[in-house]
CSV table of N, CA, C and O in Angstrom, one decimal:
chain,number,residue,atom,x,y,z
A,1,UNK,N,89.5,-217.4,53.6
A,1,UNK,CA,88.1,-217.7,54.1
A,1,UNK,C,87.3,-217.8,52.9
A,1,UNK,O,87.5,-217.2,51.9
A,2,UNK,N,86.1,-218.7,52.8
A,2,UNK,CA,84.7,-219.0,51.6
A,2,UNK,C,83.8,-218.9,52.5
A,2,UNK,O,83.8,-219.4,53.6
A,3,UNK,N,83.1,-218.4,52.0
A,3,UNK,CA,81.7,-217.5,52.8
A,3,UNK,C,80.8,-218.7,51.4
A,3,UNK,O,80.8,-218.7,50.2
A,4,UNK,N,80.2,-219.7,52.3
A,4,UNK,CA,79.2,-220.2,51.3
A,4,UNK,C,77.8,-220.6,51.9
A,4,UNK,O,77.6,-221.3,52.9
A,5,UNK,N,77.0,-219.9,51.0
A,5,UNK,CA,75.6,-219.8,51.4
A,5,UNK,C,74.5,-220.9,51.7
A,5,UNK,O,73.9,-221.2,50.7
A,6,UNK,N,74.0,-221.3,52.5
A,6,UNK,CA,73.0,-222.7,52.9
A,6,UNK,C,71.9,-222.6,53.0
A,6,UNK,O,71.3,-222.1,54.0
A,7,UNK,N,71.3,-222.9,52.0
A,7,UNK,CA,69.7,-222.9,52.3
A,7,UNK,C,68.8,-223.5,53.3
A,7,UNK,O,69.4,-224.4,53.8
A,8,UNK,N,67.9,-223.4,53.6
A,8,UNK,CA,67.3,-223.9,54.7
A,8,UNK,C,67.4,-225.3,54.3
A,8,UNK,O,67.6,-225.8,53.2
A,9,UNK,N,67.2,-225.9,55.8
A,9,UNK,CA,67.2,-227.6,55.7
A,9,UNK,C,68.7,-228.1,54.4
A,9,UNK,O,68.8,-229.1,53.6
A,10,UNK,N,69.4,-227.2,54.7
A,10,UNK,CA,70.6,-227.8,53.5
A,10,UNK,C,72.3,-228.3,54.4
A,10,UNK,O,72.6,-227.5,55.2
A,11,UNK,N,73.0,-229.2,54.3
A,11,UNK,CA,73.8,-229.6,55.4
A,11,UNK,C,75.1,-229.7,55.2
A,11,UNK,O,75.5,-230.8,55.0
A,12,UNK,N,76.1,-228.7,55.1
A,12,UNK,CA,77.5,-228.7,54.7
A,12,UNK,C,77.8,-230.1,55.6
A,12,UNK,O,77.3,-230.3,56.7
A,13,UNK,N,78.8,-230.8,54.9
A,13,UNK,CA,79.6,-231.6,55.2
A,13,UNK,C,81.1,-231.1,55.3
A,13,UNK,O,81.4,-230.2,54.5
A,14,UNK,N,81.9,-231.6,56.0
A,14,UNK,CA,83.4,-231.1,56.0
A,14,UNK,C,84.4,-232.1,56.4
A,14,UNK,O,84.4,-232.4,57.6
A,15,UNK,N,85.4,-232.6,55.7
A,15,UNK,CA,86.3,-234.0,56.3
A,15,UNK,C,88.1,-233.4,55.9
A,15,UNK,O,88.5,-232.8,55.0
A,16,UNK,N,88.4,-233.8,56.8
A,16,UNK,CA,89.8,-233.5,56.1
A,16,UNK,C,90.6,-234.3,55.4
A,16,UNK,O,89.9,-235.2,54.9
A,17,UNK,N,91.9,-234.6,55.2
A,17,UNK,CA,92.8,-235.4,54.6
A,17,UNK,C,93.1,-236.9,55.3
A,17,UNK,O,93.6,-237.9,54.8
A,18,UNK,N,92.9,-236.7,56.0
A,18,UNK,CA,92.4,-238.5,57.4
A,18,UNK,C,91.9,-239.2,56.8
A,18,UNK,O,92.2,-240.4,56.7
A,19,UNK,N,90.5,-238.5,56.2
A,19,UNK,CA,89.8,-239.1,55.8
A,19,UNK,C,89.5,-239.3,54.3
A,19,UNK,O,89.0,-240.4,53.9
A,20,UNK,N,89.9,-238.2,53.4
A,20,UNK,CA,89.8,-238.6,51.8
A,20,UNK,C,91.3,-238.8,51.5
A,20,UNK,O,91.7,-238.5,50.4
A,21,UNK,N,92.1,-239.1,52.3
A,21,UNK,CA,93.3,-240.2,52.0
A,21,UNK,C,93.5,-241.4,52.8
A,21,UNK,O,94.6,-242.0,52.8
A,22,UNK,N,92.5,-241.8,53.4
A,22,UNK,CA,92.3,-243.0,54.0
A,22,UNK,C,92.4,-244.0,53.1
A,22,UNK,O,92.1,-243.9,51.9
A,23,UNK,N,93.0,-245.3,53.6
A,23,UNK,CA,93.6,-246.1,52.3
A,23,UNK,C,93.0,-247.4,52.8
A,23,UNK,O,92.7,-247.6,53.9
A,24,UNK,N,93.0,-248.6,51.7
A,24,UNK,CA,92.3,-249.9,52.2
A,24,UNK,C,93.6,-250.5,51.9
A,24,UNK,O,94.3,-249.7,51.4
A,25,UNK,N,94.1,-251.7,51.9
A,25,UNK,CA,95.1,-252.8,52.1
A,25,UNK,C,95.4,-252.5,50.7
A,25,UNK,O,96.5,-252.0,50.7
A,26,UNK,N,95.0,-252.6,49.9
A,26,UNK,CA,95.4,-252.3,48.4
A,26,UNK,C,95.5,-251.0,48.0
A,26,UNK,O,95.2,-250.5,46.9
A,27,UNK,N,95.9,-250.5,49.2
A,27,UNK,CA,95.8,-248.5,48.6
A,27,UNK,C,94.9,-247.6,48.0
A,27,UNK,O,95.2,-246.4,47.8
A,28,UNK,N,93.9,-248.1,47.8
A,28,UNK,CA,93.3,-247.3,47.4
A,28,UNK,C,92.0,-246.5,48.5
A,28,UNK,O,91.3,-246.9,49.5
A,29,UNK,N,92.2,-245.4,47.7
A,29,UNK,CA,91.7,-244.2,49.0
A,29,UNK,C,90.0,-244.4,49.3
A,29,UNK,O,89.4,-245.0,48.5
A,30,UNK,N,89.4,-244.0,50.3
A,30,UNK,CA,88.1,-244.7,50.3
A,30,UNK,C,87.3,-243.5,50.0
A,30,UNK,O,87.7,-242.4,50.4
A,31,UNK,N,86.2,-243.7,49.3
A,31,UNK,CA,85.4,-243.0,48.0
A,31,UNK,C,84.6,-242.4,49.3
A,31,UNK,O,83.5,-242.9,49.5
A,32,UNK,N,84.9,-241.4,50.1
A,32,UNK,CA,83.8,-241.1,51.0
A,32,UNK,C,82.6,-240.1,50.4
A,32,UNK,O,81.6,-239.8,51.1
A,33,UNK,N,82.7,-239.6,49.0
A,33,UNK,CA,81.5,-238.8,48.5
A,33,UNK,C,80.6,-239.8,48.1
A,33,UNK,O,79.5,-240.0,48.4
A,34,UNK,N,81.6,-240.6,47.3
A,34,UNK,CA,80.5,-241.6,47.0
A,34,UNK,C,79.6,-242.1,48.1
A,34,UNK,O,78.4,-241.9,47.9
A,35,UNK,N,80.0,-242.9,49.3
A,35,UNK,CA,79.5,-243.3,49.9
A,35,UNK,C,77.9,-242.1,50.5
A,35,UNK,O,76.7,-242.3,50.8
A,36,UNK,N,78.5,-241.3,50.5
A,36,UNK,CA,77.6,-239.8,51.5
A,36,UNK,C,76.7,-240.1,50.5
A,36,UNK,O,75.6,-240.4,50.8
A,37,UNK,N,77.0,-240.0,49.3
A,37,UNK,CA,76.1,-240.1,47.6
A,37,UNK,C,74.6,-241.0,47.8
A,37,UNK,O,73.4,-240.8,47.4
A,38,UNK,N,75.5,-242.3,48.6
A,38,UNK,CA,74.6,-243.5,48.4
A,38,UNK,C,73.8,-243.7,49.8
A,38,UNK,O,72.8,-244.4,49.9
A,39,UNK,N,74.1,-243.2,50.5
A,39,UNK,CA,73.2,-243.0,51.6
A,39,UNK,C,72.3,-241.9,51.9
A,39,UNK,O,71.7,-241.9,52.9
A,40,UNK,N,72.1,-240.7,51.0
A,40,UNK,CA,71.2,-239.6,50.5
A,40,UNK,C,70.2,-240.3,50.1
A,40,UNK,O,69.0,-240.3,50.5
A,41,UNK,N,70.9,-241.3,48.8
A,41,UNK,CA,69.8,-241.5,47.9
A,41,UNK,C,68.8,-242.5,48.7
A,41,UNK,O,67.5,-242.4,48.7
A,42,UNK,N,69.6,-243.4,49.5
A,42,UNK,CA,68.8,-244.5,50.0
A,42,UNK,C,68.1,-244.0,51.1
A,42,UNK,O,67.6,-244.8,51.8
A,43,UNK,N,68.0,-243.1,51.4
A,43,UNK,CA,66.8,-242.0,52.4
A,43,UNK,C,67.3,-240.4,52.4
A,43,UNK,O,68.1,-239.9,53.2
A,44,UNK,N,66.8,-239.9,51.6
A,44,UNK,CA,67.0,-238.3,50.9
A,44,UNK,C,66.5,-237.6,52.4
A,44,UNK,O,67.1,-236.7,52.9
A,45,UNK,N,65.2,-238.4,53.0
A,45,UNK,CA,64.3,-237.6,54.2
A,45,UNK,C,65.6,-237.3,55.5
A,45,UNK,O,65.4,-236.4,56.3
A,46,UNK,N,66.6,-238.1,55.4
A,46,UNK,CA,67.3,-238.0,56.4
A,46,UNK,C,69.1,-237.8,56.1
A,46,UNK,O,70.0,-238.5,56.5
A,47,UNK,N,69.2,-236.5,55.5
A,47,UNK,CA,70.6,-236.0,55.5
A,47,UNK,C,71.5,-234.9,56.8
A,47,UNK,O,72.6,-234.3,56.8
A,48,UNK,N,70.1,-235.1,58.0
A,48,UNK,CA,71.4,-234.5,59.3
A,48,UNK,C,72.8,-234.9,58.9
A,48,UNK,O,73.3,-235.7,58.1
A,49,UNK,N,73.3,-233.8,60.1
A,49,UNK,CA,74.5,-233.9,60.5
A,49,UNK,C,75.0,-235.1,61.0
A,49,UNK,O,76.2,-235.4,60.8
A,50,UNK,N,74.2,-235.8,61.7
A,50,UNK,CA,74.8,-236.6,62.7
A,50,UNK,C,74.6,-238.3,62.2
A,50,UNK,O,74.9,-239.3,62.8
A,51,UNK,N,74.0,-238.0,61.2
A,51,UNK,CA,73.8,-239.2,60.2
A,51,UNK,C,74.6,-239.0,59.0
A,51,UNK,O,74.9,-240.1,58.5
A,52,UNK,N,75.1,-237.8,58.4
A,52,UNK,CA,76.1,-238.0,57.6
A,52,UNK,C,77.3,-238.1,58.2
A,52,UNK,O,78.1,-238.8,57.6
A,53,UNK,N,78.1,-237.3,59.8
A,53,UNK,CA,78.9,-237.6,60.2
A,53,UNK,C,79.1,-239.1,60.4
A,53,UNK,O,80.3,-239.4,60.1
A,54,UNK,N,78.3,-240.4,60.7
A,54,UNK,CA,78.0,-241.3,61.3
A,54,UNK,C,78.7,-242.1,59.7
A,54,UNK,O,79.7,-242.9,59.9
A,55,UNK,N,78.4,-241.8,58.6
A,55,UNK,CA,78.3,-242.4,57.3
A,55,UNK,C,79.9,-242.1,57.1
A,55,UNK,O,80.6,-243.0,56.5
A,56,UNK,N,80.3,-241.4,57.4
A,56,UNK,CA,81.5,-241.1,56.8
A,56,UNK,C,82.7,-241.5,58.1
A,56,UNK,O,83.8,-242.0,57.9
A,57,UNK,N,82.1,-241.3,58.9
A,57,UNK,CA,83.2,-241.9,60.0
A,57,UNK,C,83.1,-243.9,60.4
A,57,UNK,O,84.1,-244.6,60.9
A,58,UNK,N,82.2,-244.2,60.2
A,58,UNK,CA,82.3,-246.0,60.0
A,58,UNK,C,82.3,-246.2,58.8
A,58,UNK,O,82.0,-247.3,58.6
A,59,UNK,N,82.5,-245.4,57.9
A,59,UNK,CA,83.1,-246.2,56.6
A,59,UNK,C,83.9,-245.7,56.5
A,59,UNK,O,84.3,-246.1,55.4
A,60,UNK,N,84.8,-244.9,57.0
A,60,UNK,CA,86.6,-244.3,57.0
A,60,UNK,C,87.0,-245.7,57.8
A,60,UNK,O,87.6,-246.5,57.2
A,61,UNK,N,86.5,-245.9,59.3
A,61,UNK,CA,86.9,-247.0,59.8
A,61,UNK,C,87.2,-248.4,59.0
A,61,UNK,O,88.3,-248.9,58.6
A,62,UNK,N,86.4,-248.8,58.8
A,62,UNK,CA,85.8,-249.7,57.4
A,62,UNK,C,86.8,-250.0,56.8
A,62,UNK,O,87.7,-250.8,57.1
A,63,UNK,N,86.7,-249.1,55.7
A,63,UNK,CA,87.6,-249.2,54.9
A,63,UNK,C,88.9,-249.0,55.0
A,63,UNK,O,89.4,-248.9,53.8
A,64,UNK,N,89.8,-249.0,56.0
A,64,UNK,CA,91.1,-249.2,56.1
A,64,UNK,C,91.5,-249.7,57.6
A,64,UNK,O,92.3,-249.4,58.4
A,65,UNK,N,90.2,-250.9,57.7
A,65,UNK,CA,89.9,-251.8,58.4
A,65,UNK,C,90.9,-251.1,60.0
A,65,UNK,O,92.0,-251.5,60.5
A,66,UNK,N,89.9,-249.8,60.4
A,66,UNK,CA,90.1,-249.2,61.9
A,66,UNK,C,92.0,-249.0,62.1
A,66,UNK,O,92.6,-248.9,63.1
A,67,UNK,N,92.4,-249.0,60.9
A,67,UNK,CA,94.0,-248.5,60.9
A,67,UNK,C,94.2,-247.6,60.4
A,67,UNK,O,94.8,-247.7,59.3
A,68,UNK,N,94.0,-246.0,61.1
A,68,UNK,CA,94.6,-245.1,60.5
A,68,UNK,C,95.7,-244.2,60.6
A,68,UNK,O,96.1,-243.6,61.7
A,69,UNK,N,96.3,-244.1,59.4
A,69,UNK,CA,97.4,-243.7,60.0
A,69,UNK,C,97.9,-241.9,59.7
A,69,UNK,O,99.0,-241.4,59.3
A,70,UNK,N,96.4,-241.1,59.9
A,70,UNK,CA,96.0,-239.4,59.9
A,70,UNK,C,95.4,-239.5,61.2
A,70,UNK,O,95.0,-240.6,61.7
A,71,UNK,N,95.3,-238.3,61.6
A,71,UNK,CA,94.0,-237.8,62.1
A,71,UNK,C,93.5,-237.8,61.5
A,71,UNK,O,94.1,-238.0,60.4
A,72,UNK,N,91.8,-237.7,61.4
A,72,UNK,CA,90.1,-237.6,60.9
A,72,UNK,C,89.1,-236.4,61.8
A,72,UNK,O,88.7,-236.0,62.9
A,73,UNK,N,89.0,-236.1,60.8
A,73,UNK,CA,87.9,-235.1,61.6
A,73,UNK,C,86.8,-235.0,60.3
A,73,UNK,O,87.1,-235.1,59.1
A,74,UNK,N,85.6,-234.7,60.6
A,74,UNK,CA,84.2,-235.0,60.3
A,74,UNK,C,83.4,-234.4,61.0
A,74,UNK,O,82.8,-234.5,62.1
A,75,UNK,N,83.3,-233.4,59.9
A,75,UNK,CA,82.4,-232.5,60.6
A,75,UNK,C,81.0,-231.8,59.6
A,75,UNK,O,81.1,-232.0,58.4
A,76,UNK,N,80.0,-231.3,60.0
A,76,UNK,CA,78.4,-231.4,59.6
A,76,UNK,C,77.4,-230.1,60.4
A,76,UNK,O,77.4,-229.9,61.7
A,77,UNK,N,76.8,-229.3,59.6
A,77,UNK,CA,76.6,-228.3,60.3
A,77,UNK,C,75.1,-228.3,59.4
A,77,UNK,O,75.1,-229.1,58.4
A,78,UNK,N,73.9,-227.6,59.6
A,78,UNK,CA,73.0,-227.5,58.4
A,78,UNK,C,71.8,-226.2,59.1
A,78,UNK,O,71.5,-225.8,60.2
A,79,UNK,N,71.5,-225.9,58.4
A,79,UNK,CA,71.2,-224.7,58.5
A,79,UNK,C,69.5,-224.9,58.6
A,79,UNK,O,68.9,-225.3,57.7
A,80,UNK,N,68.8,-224.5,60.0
A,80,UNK,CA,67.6,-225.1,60.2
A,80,UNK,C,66.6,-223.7,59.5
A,80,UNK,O,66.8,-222.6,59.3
A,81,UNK,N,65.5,-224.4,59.3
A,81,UNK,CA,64.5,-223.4,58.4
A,81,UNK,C,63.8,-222.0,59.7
A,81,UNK,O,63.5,-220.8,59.7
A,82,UNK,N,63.6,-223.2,60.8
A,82,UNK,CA,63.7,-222.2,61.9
A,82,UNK,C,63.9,-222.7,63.3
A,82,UNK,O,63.4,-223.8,63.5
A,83,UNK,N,64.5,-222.1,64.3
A,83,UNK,CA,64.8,-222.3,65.6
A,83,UNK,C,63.7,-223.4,66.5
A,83,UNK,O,62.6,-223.1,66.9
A,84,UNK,N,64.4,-224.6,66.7
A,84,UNK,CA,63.4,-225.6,67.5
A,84,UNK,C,63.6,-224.6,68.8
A,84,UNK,O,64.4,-223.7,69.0
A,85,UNK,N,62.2,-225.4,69.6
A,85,UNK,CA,62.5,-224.8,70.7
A,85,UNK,C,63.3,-225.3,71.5
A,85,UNK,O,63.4,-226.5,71.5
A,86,UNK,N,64.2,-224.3,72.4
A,86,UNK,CA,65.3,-224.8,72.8
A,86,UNK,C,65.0,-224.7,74.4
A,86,UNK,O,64.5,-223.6,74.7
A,87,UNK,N,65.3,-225.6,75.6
A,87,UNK,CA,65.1,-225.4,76.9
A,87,UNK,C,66.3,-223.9,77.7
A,87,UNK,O,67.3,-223.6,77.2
A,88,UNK,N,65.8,-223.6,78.4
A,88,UNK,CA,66.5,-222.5,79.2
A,88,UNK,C,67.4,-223.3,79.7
A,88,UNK,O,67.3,-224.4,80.1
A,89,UNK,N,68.7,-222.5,79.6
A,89,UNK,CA,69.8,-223.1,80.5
A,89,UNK,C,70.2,-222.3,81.5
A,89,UNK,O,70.5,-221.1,81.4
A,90,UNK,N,70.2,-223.2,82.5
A,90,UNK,CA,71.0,-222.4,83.9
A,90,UNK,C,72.0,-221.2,83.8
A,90,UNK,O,73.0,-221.3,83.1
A,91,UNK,N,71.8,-220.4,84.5
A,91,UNK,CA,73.3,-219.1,84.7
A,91,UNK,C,74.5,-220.7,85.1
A,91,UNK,O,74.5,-221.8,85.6
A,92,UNK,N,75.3,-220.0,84.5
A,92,UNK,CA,76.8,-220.7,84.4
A,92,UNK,C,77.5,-219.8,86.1
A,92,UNK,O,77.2,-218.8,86.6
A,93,UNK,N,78.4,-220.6,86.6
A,93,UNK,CA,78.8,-220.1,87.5
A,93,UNK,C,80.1,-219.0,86.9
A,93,UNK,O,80.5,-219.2,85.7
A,94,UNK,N,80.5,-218.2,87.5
A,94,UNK,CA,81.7,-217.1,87.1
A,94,UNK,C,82.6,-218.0,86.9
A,94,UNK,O,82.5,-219.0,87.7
A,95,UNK,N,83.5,-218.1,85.9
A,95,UNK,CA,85.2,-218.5,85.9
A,95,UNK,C,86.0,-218.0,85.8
A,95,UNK,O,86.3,-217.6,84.7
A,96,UNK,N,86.9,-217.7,86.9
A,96,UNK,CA,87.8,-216.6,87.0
A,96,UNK,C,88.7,-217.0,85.5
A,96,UNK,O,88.7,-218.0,84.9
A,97,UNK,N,89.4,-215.7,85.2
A,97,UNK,CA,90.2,-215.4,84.0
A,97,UNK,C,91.5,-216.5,83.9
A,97,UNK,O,92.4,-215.8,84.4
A,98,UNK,N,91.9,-217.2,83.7
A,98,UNK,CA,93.7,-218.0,83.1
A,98,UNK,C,94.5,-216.7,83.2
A,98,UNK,O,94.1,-215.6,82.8
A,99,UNK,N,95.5,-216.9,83.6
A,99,UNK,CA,96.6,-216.6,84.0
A,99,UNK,C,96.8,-216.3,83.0
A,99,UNK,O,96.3,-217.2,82.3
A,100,UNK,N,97.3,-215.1,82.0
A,100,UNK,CA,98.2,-214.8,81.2
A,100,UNK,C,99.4,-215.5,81.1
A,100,UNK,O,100.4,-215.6,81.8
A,101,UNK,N,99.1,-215.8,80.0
A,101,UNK,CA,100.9,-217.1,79.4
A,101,UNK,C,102.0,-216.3,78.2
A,101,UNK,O,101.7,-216.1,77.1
A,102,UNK,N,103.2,-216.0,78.9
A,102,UNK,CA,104.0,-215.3,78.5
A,102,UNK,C,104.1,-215.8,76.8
A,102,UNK,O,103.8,-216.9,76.6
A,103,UNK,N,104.5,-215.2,75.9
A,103,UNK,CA,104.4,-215.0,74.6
A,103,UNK,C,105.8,-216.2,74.6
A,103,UNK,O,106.7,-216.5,75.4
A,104,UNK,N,105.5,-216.9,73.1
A,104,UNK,CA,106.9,-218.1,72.9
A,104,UNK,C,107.9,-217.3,72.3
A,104,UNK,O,107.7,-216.2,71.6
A,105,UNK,N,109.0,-217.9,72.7
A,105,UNK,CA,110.3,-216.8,72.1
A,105,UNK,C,110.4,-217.1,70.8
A,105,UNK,O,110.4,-218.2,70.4
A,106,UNK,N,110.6,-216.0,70.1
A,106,UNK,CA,111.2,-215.9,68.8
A,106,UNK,C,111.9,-216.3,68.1
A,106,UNK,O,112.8,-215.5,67.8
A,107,UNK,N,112.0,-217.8,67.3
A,107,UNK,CA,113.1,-218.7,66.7
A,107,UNK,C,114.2,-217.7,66.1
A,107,UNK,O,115.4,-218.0,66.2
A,108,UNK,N,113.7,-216.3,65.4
A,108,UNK,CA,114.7,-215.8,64.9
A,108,UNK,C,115.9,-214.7,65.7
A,108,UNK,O,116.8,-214.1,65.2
A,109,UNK,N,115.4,-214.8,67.0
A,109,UNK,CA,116.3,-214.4,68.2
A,109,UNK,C,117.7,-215.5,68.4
A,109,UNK,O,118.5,-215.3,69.3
């Protein structure tokens, strides 16, 4: 586990190997910091989540022209300075418990 600290209005990014080994016709892997780099700079006011998810996931596409051959995952979290207000949500109805699922047997049995 890394316990790392976010300052307000600050927005971890997170991609896995799908995507910083994503490859274009000529193999080479697609520069997705760079890219996140150049879309900061060309509007700093707007580094959400869902605008850097957005940057990194059509230009993974992109660049290894929508053929991948990983999973991708892209993920963005950021840490707000303080709580928008949020609407009340309805009581949830009860869901009874799942069945307990017997334990997998032991390869080394």
């Amino acid at each position: 586990m890394c316990r790392l600290p976010l300052a307000d209005d600050e927005t971890l990014l997170l991609v896995t190997d799908g995507v910083s080994e994503a490859r274009d016709r000529d193999g080479c892997f697609y520069p997705y910091a760079e890219e996140v780099r150049r879309a900061v700079a060309a509007d700093p006011r707007d580094t959400g989540p869902r605008r850097l998810v957005a940057v990194v996931r059509d230009g993974t596409l992109r660049h290894c022209g929508a053929r991948l051959t990983d999973d991708t995952t892209v993920f963005a979290v950021r840490r707000l300075r303080e709580l928008p207000d949020l609407p009340d949500l309805p009581d949830l109805p009860n869901v009874p418990d799942l069945p307990h699922l017997p334990d997998p047997p032991d390869p080394r049995d």
